[in-house]
Amino acid sequence: MAGSTGEGGGETVSAKVAFRIADSDVQAELTVPSGRVPPGAVLPVLHMLEAIVIEAAEARLEGEGRRIACRAGCGACCRQLVPVSEVEARHLAGLVAAMPEPGRSAVRARFDAALARLAESGLIDALRGLDSVPREEREAVGLAYFSLGIPCPFLEDESCSIHEQRPLVCREFLVTSDPVHCSDPAAARVRGVQLPVHLSNLLARLPDPSGRGPSPRVALPLIMEFVETHPDELPRRPGPEWVDAVFRLVSGGGLPAPGGELPGDRAP
Ligand code: SF4
């Protein structure tokens, strides 16, 4: 590992790793803060892993004569219920807080409008306790949410305004069917892409992989309310420890040495 000073002035540490994920051999140089940071500091590592998983899925689909139909400018799925991990909720809220004006106020206004619409619909209590909704009722809650047609507060001109930073679950929602069907998920004509691993699910366990269980999931329009009403008790650890925790969750092992393996078939 090599240490240096990062763009933000903080100390960083880099390491070359080699691993296998989703049938792909990967060599990468990972750079993370060396000091104690919240788990969101390793989201770039997860974004990189997710891109590899999706690239492998695309190659597999191509071999079957199919292709992913999702394209920039299609916001059909951005009116669905998007649950994110607490780690991402805090990261996304931080993005909003760091936006320059007048963009920040415009995004905040869209969050406020979504909350008001959810309160008016009576759905907001279910969303505030998303993890308490019985499994058999989740689909109904999702369909009720979709029927409201509330655009994600980050959606602008039918495109994601935070594309590079969008949540893992948004990256994982991919279809090979005509995107027009995504406007009516109840019709069951949406043909989703099966991924070998869902990193969005792993992320919920990252803050405490061996302890108290998954951290809460937050409906995306509620993230600002969540961070404003829940103190940030996510643990702080050195960046390399978070990277190690990510690889442990995915593979059951630690940070892979060159030549190590990160099996892609360990779906959560
Ligand atoms: S974060 Fe972006 S991709 Fe995800 S639902 Fe919102 S607008 Fe769509």
GROMACS .gro file of N, CA, C and O in nm, residues 16 18-19 35-36 39 62 67 80 83 89 91 100 108 112 131 140 155 158 178 204 213 218 242 254-255 266:
model
  108
   16LYS      N    1  -0.292  -0.200  -0.489
   16LYS     CA    2  -0.329  -0.273  -0.610
   16LYS      C    3  -0.391  -0.405  -0.567
   16LYS      O    4  -0.335  -0.476  -0.483
   18ALA      N    5  -0.618  -0.765  -0.709
   18ALA     CA    6  -0.664  -0.845  -0.822
   18ALA      C    7  -0.766  -0.944  -0.767
   18ALA      O    8  -0.746  -1.004  -0.661
   19PHE      N    9  -0.877  -0.957  -0.835
   19PHE     CA   10  -0.982  -1.046  -0.784
   19PHE      C   11  -1.070  -1.088  -0.901
   19PHE      O   12  -1.055  -1.040  -1.014
   35GLY      N   13  -0.755   0.786   0.704
   35GLY     CA   14  -0.808   0.815   0.838
   35GLY      C   15  -0.944   0.752   0.862
   35GLY      O   16  -0.999   0.683   0.775
   36ARG      N   17  -0.997   0.780   0.981
   36ARG     CA   18  -1.127   0.722   1.019
   36ARG      C   19  -1.238   0.800   0.948
   36ARG      O   20  -1.250   0.921   0.966
   39PRO      N   21  -1.872   0.489   0.646
   39PRO     CA   22  -1.867   0.386   0.541
   39PRO      C   23  -1.892   0.440   0.401
   39PRO      O   24  -1.847   0.383   0.302
   62GLU      N   25  -2.547  -1.020  -2.440
   62GLU     CA   26  -2.510  -1.010  -2.582
   62GLU      C   27  -2.492  -1.148  -2.642
   62GLU      O   28  -2.533  -1.174  -2.755
   67ARG      N   29  -3.010  -0.738  -2.524
   67ARG     CA   30  -2.931  -0.626  -2.475
   67ARG      C   31  -3.013  -0.544  -2.376
   67ARG      O   32  -3.138  -0.548  -2.377
   80GLN      N   33  -4.064   0.479  -0.934
   80GLN     CA   34  -4.086   0.363  -0.849
   80GLN      C   35  -4.032   0.390  -0.709
   80GLN      O   36  -3.954   0.482  -0.688
   83PRO      N   37  -3.574   0.208  -0.237
   83PRO     CA   38  -3.521   0.205  -0.102
   83PRO      C   39  -3.369   0.207  -0.106
   83PRO      O   40  -3.308   0.133  -0.184
   89ALA      N   41  -2.823   0.694   0.196
   89ALA     CA   42  -2.912   0.806   0.232
   89ALA      C   43  -2.828   0.925   0.281
   89ALA      O   44  -2.850   1.039   0.238
   91HIS      N   45  -2.508   0.976   0.222
   91HIS     CA   46  -2.424   1.024   0.112
   91HIS      C   47  -2.505   1.116   0.019
   91HIS      O   48  -2.459   1.224  -0.018
  100PRO      N   49  -2.461   2.376  -0.532
  100PRO     CA   50  -2.468   2.523  -0.536
  100PRO      C   51  -2.611   2.569  -0.558
  100PRO      O   52  -2.692   2.496  -0.616
  108ARG      N   53  -3.436   2.062  -0.307
  108ARG     CA   54  -3.505   2.057  -0.176
  108ARG      C   55  -3.656   2.075  -0.195
  108ARG      O   56  -3.736   2.010  -0.128
  112ASP      N   57  -3.952   1.826  -0.076
  112ASP     CA   58  -4.067   1.871   0.005
  112ASP      C   59  -4.199   1.837  -0.063
  112ASP      O   60  -4.295   1.792   0.003
  131ASP      N   61  -3.881  -0.109   0.672
  131ASP     CA   62  -3.833  -0.243   0.710
  131ASP      C   63  -3.936  -0.319   0.792
  131ASP      O   64  -3.923  -0.440   0.811
  140ALA      N   65  -4.759  -0.456  -0.264
  140ALA     CA   66  -4.874  -0.364  -0.266
  140ALA      C   67  -4.829  -0.221  -0.235
  140ALA      O   68  -4.875  -0.125  -0.297
  155LEU      N   69  -3.471   1.356  -1.042
  155LEU     CA   70  -3.502   1.344  -1.185
  155LEU      C   71  -3.521   1.483  -1.246
  155LEU      O   72  -3.603   1.561  -1.199
  158GLU      N   73  -3.634   1.404  -1.728
  158GLU     CA   74  -3.636   1.257  -1.745
  158GLU      C   75  -3.496   1.196  -1.740
  158GLU      O   76  -3.475   1.085  -1.790
  178ASP      N   77  -3.899  -0.366  -2.364
  178ASP     CA   78  -3.919  -0.229  -2.411
  178ASP      C   79  -3.941  -0.138  -2.290
  178ASP      O   80  -4.030  -0.167  -2.207
  204ALA      N   81  -2.630  -0.254   0.298
  204ALA     CA   82  -2.705  -0.238   0.423
  204ALA      C   83  -2.633  -0.305   0.540
  204ALA      O   84  -2.652  -0.268   0.656
  213GLY      N   85  -2.696  -0.643   1.262
  213GLY     CA   86  -2.782  -0.666   1.148
  213GLY      C   87  -2.787  -0.545   1.057
  213GLY      O   88  -2.716  -0.448   1.078
  218VAL      N   89  -3.415   0.336   0.360
  218VAL     CA   90  -3.489   0.462   0.358
  218VAL      C   91  -3.545   0.483   0.218
  218VAL      O   92  -3.471   0.472   0.119
  242TRP      N   93  -1.275  -0.036   0.573
  242TRP     CA   94  -1.405  -0.042   0.504
  242TRP      C   95  -1.393  -0.122   0.375
  242TRP      O   96  -1.484  -0.199   0.339
  254GLY      N   97  -1.120  -1.161   0.296
  254GLY     CA   98  -1.073  -1.025   0.318
  254GLY      C   99  -1.028  -0.960   0.189
  254GLY      O  100  -1.062  -1.005   0.080
  255LEU      N  101  -0.954  -0.850   0.201
  255LEU     CA  102  -0.903  -0.780   0.085
  255LEU      C  103  -0.817  -0.876   0.003
  255LEU      O  104  -0.722  -0.933   0.054
  266ARG      N  105  -2.209  -1.524  -0.520
  266ARG     CA  106  -2.255  -1.523  -0.382
  266ARG      C  107  -2.363  -1.419  -0.364
  266ARG      O  108  -2.344  -1.319  -0.300
   0.00000   0.00000   0.00000
